[in-house]
Coordinates of C-alpha atoms in Angstrom, one line a residue:
X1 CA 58.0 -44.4 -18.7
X2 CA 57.8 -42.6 -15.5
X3 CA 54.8 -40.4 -16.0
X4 CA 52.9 -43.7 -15.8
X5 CA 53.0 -44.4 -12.5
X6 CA 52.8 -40.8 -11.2
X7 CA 50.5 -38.5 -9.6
X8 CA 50.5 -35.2 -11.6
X9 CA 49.7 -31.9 -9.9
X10 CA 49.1 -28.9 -12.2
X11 CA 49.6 -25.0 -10.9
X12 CA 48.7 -22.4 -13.2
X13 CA 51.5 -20.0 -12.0
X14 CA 50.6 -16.3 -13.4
X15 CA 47.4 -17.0 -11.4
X16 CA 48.9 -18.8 -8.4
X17 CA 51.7 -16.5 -7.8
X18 CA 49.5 -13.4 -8.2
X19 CA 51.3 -11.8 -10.9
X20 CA 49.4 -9.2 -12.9
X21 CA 46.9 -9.9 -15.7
X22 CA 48.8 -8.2 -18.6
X23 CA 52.6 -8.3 -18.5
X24 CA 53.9 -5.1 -16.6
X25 CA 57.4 -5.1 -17.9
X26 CA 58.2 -5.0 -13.7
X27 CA 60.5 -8.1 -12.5
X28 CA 59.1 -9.7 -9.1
X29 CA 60.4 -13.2 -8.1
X30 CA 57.0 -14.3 -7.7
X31 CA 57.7 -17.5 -8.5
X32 CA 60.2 -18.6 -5.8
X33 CA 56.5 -19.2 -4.4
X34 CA 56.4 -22.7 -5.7
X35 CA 59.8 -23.4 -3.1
X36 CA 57.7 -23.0 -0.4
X37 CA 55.3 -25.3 -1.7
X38 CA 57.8 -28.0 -2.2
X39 CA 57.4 -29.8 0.9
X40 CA 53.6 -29.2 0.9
X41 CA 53.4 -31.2 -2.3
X42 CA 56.0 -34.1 -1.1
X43 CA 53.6 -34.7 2.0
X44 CA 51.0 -34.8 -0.4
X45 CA 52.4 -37.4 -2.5
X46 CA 52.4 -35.9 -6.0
X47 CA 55.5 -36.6 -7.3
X48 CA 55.4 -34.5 -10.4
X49 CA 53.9 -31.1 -11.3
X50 CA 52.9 -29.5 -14.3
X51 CA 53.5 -26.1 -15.1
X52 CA 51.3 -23.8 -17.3
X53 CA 52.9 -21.0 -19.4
X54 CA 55.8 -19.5 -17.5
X55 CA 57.7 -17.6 -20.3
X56 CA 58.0 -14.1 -21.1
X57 CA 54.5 -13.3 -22.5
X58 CA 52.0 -10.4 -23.2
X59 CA 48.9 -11.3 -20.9
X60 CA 47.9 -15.1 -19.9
X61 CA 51.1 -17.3 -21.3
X62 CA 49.9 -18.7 -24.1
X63 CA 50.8 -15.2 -26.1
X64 CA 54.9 -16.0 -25.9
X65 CA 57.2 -13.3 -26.4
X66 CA 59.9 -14.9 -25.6
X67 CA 60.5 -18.8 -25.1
X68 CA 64.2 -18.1 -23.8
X69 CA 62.9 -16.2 -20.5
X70 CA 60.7 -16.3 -17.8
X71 CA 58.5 -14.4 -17.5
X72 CA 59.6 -11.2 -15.5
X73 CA 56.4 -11.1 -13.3
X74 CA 57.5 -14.2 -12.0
X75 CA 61.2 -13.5 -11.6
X76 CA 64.3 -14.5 -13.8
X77 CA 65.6 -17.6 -14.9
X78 CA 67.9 -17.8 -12.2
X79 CA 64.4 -17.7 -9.9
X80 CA 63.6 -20.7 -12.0
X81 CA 66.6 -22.8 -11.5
X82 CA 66.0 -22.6 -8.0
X83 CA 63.0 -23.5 -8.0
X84 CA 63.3 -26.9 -10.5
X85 CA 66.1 -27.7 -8.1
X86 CA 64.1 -27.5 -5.1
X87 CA 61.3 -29.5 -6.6
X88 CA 63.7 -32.0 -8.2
X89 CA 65.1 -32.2 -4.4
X90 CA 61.2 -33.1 -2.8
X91 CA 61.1 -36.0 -5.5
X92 CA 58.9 -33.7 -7.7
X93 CA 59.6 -33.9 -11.6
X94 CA 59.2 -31.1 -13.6
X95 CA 56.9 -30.9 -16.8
X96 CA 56.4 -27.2 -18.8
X97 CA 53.4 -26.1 -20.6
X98 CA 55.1 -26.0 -24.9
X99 CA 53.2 -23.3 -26.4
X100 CA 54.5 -23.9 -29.9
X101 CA 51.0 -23.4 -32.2
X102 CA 51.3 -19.9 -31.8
X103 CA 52.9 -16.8 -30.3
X104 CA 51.8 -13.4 -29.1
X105 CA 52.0 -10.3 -31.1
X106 CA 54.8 -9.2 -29.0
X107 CA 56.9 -12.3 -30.0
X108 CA 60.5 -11.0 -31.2
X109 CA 59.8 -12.0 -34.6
X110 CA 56.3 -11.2 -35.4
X111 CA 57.4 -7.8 -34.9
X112 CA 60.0 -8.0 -37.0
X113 CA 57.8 -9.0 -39.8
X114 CA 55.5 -5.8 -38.3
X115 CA 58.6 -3.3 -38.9
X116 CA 59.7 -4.6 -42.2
X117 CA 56.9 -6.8 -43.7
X118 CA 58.2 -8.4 -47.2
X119 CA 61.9 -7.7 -46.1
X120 CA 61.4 -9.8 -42.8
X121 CA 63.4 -12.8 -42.7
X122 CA 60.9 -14.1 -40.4
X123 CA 57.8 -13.6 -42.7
X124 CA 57.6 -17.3 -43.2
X125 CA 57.8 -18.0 -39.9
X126 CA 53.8 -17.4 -39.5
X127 CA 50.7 -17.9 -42.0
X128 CA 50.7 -14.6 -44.0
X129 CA 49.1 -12.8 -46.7
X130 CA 50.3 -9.3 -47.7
X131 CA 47.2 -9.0 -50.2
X132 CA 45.0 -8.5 -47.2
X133 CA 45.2 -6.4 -43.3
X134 CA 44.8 -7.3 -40.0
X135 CA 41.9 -6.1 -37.4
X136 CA 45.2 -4.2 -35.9
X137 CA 46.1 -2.7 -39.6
X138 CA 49.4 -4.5 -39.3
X139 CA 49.5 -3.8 -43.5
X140 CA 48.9 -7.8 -43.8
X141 CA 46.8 -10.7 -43.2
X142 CA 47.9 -13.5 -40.7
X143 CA 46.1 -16.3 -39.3
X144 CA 45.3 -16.3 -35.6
X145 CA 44.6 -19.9 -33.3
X146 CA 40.9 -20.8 -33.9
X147 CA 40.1 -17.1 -34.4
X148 CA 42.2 -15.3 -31.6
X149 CA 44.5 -13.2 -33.5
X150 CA 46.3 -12.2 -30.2
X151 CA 47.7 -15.8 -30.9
X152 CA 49.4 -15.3 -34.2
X153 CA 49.8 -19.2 -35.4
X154 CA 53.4 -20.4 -36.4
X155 CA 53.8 -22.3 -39.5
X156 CA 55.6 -25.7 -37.7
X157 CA 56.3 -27.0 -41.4
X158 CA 59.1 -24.6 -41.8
X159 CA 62.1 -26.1 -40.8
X160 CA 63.8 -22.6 -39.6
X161 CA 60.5 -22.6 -37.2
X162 CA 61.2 -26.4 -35.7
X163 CA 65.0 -25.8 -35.1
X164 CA 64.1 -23.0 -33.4
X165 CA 61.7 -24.6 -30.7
X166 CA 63.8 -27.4 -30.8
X167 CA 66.7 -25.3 -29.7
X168 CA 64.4 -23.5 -27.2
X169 CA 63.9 -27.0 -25.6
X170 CA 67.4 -27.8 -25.7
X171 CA 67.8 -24.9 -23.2
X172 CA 65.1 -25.7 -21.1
X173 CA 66.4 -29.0 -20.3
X174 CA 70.0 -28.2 -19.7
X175 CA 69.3 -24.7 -17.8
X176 CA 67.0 -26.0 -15.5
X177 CA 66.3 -29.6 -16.1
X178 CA 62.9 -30.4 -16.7
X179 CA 61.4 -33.5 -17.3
X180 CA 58.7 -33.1 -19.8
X181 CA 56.3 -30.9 -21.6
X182 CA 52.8 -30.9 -21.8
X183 CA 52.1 -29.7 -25.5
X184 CA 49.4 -26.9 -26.1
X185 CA 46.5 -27.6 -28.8
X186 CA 48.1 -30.7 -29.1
X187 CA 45.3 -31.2 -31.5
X188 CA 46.6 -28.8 -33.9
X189 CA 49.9 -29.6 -33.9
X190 CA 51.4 -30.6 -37.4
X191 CA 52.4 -34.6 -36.7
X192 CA 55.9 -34.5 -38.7
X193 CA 56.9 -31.5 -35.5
X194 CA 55.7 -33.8 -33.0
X195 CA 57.6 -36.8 -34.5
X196 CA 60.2 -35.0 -34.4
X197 CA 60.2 -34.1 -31.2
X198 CA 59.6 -37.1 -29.6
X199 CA 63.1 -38.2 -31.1
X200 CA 64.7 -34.9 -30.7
X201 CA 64.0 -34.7 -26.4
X202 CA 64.3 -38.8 -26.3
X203 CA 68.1 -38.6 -27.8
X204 CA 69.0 -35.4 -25.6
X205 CA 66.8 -36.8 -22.1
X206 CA 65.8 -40.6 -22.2
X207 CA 62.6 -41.0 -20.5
X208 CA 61.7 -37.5 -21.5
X209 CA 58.0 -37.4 -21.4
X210 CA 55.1 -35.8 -23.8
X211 CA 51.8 -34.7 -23.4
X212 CA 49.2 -33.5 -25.7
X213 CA 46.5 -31.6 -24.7
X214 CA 43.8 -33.0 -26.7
X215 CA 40.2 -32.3 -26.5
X216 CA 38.2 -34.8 -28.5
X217 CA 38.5 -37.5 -31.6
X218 CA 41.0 -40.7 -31.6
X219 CA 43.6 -40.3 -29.0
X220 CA 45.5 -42.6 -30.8
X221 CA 46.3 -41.0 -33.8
X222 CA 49.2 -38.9 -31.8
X223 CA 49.5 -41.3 -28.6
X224 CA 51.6 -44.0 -30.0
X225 CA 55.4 -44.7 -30.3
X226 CA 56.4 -41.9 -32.9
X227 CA 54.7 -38.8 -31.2
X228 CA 53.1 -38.3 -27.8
X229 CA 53.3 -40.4 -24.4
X230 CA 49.8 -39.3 -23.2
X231 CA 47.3 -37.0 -23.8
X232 CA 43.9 -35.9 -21.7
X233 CA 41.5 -37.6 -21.3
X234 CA 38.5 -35.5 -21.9
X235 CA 36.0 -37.8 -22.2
X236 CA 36.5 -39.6 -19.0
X237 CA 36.5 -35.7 -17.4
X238 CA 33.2 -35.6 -18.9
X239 CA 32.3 -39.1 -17.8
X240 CA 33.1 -38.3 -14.4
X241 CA 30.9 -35.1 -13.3
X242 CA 28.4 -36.0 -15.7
X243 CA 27.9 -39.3 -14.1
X244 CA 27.9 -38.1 -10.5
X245 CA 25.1 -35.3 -11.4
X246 CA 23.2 -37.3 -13.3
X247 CA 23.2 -40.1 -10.9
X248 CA 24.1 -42.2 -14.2
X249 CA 27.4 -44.8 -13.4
X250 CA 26.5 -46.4 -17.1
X251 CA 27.8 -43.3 -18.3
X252 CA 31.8 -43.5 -16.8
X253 CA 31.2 -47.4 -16.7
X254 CA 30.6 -47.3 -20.3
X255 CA 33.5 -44.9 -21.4
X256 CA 36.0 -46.3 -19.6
X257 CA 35.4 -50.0 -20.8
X258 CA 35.3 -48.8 -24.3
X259 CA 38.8 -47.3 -23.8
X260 CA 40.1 -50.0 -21.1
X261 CA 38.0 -53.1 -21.3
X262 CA 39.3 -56.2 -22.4
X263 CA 37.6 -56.6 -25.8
X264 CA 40.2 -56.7 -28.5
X265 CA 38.5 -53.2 -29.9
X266 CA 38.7 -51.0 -26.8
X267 CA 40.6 -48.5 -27.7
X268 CA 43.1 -47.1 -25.8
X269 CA 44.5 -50.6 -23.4
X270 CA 47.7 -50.4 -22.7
X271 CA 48.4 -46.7 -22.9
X272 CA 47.8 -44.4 -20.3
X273 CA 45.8 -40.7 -20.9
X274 CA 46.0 -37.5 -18.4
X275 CA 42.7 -37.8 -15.8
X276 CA 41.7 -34.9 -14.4
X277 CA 38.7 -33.5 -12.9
X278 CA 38.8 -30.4 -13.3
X279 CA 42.3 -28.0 -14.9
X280 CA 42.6 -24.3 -15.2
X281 CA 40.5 -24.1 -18.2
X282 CA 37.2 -25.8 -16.8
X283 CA 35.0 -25.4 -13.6
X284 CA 36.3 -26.8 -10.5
X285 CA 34.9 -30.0 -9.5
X286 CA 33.5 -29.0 -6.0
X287 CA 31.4 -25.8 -8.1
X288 CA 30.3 -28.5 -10.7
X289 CA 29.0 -31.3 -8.8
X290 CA 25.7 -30.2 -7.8
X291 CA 26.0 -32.8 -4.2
X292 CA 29.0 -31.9 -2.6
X293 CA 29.2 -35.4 -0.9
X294 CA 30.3 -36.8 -4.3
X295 CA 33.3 -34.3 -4.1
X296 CA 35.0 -37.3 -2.4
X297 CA 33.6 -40.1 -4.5
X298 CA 34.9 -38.3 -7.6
X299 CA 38.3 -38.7 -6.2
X300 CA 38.1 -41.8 -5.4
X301 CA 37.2 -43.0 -9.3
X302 CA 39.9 -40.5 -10.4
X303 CA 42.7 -42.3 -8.3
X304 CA 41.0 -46.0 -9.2
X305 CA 40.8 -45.7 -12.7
X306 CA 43.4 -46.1 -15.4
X307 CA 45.9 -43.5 -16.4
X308 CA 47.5 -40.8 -15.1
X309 CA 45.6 -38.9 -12.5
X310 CA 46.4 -34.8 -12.1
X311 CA 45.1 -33.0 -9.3
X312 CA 44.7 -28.9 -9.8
X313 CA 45.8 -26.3 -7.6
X314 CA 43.5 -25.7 -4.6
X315 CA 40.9 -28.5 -5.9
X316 CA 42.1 -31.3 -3.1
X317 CA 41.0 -29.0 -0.5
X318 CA 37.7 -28.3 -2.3
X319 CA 38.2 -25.0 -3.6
X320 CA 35.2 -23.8 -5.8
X321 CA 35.9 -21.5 -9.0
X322 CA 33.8 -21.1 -12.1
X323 CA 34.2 -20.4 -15.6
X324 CA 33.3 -17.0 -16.8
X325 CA 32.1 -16.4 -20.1
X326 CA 34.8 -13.7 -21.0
X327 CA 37.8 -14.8 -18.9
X328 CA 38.8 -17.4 -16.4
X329 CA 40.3 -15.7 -13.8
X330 CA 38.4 -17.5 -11.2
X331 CA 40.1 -21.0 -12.3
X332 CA 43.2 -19.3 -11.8
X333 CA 43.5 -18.1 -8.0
X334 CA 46.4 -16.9 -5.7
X335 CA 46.4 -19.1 -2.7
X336 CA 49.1 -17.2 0.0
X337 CA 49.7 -20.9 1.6
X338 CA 48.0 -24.3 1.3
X339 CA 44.6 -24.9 2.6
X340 CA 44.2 -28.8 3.8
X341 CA 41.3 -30.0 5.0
X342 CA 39.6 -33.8 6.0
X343 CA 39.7 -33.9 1.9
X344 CA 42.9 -33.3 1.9
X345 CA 43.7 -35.7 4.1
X346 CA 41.5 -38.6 2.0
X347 CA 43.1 -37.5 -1.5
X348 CA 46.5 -37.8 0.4
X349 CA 45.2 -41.5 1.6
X350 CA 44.4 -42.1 -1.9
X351 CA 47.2 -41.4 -3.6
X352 CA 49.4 -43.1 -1.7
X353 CA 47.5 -46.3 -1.9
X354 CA 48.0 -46.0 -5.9
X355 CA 51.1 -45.2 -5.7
X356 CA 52.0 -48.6 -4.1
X357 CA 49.7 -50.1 -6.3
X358 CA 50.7 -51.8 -9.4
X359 CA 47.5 -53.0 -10.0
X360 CA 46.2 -49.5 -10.4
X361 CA 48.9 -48.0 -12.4
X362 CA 49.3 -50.0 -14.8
X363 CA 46.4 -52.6 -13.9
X364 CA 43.7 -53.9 -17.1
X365 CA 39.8 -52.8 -16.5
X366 CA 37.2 -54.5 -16.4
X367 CA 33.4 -53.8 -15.3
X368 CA 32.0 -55.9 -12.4
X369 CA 28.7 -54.3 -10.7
X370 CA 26.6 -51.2 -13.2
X371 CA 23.8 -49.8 -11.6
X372 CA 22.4 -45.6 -11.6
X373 CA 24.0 -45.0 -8.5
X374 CA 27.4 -48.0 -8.1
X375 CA 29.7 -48.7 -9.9
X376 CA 32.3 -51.7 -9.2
X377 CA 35.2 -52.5 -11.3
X378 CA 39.0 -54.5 -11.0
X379 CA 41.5 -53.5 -11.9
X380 CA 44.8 -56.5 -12.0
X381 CA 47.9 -56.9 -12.2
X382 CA 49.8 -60.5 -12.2
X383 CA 50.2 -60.4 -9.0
X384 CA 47.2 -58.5 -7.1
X385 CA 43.0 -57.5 -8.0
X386 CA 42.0 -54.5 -6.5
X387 CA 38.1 -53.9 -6.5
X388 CA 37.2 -50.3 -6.7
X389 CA 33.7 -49.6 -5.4
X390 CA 31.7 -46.3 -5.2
X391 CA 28.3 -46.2 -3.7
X392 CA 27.0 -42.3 -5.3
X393 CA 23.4 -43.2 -3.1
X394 CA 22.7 -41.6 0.5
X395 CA 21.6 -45.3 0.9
X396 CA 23.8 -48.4 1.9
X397 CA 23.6 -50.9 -1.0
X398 CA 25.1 -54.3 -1.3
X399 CA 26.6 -55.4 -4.4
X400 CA 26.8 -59.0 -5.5
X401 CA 29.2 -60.4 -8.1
X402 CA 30.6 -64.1 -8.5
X403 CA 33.8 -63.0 -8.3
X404 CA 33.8 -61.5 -5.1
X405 CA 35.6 -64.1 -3.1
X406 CA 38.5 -64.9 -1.1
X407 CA 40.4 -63.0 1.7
X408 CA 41.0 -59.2 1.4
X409 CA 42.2 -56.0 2.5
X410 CA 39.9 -52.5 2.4
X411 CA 43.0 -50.4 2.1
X412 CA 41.4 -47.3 2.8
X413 CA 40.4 -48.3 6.4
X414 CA 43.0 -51.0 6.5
X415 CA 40.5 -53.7 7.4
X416 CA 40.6 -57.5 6.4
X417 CA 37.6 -58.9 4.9
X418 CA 36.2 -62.1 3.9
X419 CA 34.5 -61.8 0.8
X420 CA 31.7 -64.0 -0.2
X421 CA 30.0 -62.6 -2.8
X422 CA 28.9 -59.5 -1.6
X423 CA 30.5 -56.2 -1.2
X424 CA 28.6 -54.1 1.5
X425 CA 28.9 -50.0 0.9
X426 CA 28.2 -47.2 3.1
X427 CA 26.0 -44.2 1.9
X428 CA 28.6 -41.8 -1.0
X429 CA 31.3 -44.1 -0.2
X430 CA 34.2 -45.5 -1.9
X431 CA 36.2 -49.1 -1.3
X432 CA 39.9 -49.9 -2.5
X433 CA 39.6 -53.4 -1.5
X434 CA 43.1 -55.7 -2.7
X435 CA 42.9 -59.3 -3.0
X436 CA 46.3 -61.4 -3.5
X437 CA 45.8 -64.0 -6.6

């Protein structure tokens, strides 16, 4: 599979692009915006991108009207099929946000079912009750997502439902040829629609690929040959900021060998999850970490550790933005042109070194060095063992292990070393150091 050797970038377009908050009914080929970026992101060395919600909607995306167009404050679909082709042409594969637990209010056929209630043919297309109201005195009951009843949920066990989406998919892929969909609330998705669409987009577009937004519990149960490809990785999200602010490496060290480490019950070896650092729905990393020297550091563990790192919009340059308690505009900005910086520049460095790095793609785990403020860990492959080191201290330290041994490269600098036994680290540094077996 593709995905799991890329470098995923995520843009949150209605934000990026500038469009308004709530849908204005006025079209505006905002999104021809991400063209310009192509090249940006090519230098950079993502070589895929993730899209959040980009079809017709009421306000924020996730409230689909209408799964057959864009959205018209970002253009038409034609705007669209230029722009996939111009990504597609920078190496850049394609992957849409699927919002397909729910629709807005002003989806075509909730209002259907709002104009004729019982005689909809759609009413069974949502979780109804015509014994009860609505907070909007719709004249029935429905059941929103988790509480929102702007997001009126769709009832994926009826088959007239999944042939529809299906269909909707179908389109995507042959009007503007994308590569994959990351699935909303992957976590509430009914299994049998995911099954199903694992072989449905696998038949249509081998090497199609799947990704579940998940938030907590087994991964496993929809990562696995009959559903999903991947799914994030919020534990090691957690694992990372948490471990930086605290000052606490066990923390990171400890989650990643229970899903990675070589014990036959680790859980998740051989698959690889979505890392991330920060997305559009959390703080950004450089407003999180309370010592901005770690900003770095936290890179460096996100492009060392196994899976399938995604960098968000604005973040490699160190762009703060914080959650708000009513709305998250702030994660969601308009940037008029890229912003690179010396962090830029590193994050560029280490993305490339993974990218040539078998070891680190698809790599095993294991821990070598645990203290409050290092951590050291391998990663190998058949042929190569690449040491990742991070040194979170203001402090040099120097970390022993019996395996440290042989000749070596540091690729970040591009020095050769001799190891014997020690590693030496720099204050908040990190170390890619490759050893040929």
């Amino acid at each position: 599979m593709w995905a799991y050797n890329s470098v995923f970038y995520q843009i949150y377009p209605i934000g990026f692009c500038g469009a308004p908050v709530s849908n204005d009914g006025i079209c505006v080929p905002r999104i021809l915006k991400l063209k310009e970026w192509a090249g940006y992101l090519e230098n950079l060395g993502v070589d895929s991108i993730i899209l959040n919600p980009i079809f017709e909607s009421d306000n924020h995306g996730y409230d689909t009207r209408d799964y057959t167009k864009i959205d018209c404050r970002l253009g038409t679909n034609d705007d669209f099929k230029e722009v996939c082709a111009s990504l597609h042409a920078h190496g850049i594969k394609v992957v849409l946000d699927g919002v397909f637990n729910h629709v807005g209010r002003g989806f075509w056929a909730f209002k259907d079912v709002q104009d004729k209630k019982w005689e909809s043919p759609y009413k069974d297309w949502f979780h109804i009750s015509f014994d009860g109201n609505s907070g909007y005195d719709d004249g029935f009951w429905y059941e929103g997502w988790e509480g929102h009843f702007e997001l009126v949920k769709l009832n994926l066990q009826n088959p007239a439902v999944t042939d529809y989406l299906l269909g909707c998919i179908r389109g995507w892929i042959d009007e503007f040829g994308i590569d994959g969909l990351r699935l909303d609330v992957a976590y509430s998705l009914d299994h049998n629609f995911m099954k199903r669409l694992r072989t449905y987009t696998s038949e249509i577009k081998p090497g199609f690929t799947l990704i579940g937004e998940v938030l907590f519990g087994d991964y496993n149960l929809i990562v696995n040959d009959e559903m999903l490809h991947s799914c994030t990785n919020y534990e090691c999200y957690k694992g990372i900021f948490s471990s930086f602010n605290s000052m606490n490496m066990f923390e990171i060290a400890h989650s990643l060998n229970r899903q990675y480490g070589s014990e036959q019950w680790c859980l998740y070896r051989g698959k690889h999850l979505i890392t991330f650092v920060d997305n559009h729905d959390v703080a950004r990393i450089a407003s999180i970490l309370t010592n901005k020297s770690h900003i770095p550091l936290a890179y460096g563990l996100l492009l060392g550790m196994p899976g399938i790192p995604c960098i968000y919009y604005g973040s490699e340059w160190g762009e703060p933005g914080e959650k708000q308690p009513d709305n998250d505009y702030a994660l969601r900005p308009c940037f008029e042109q890229p912003k690179p910086n010396e962090l830029t520049v590193y994050i560029k460095k280490l993305i490339r070194i993974r990218q040539k790095s078998g070891a680190l793609c698809n790599g095993d785990y294991k821990n070598l060095v645990i203290q409050n403020h290092q951590l050291v860990f391998e990663r190998c492959s058949e042929s190569k063992r690449m040491i990742v080191a991070i040194n979170a201290a203001d402090q040099p330290y120097m970390a022993a292990h019996g395996s440290f041994e042989g000749d070596a490269v540091e690729l970040l600098s591009g020095q050769e070393v001799k190891l014997e036994g020690q590693i030496s680290l720099p204050p908040y540094s990190v170390q890619y150091i490759e050893i040929s077996k």
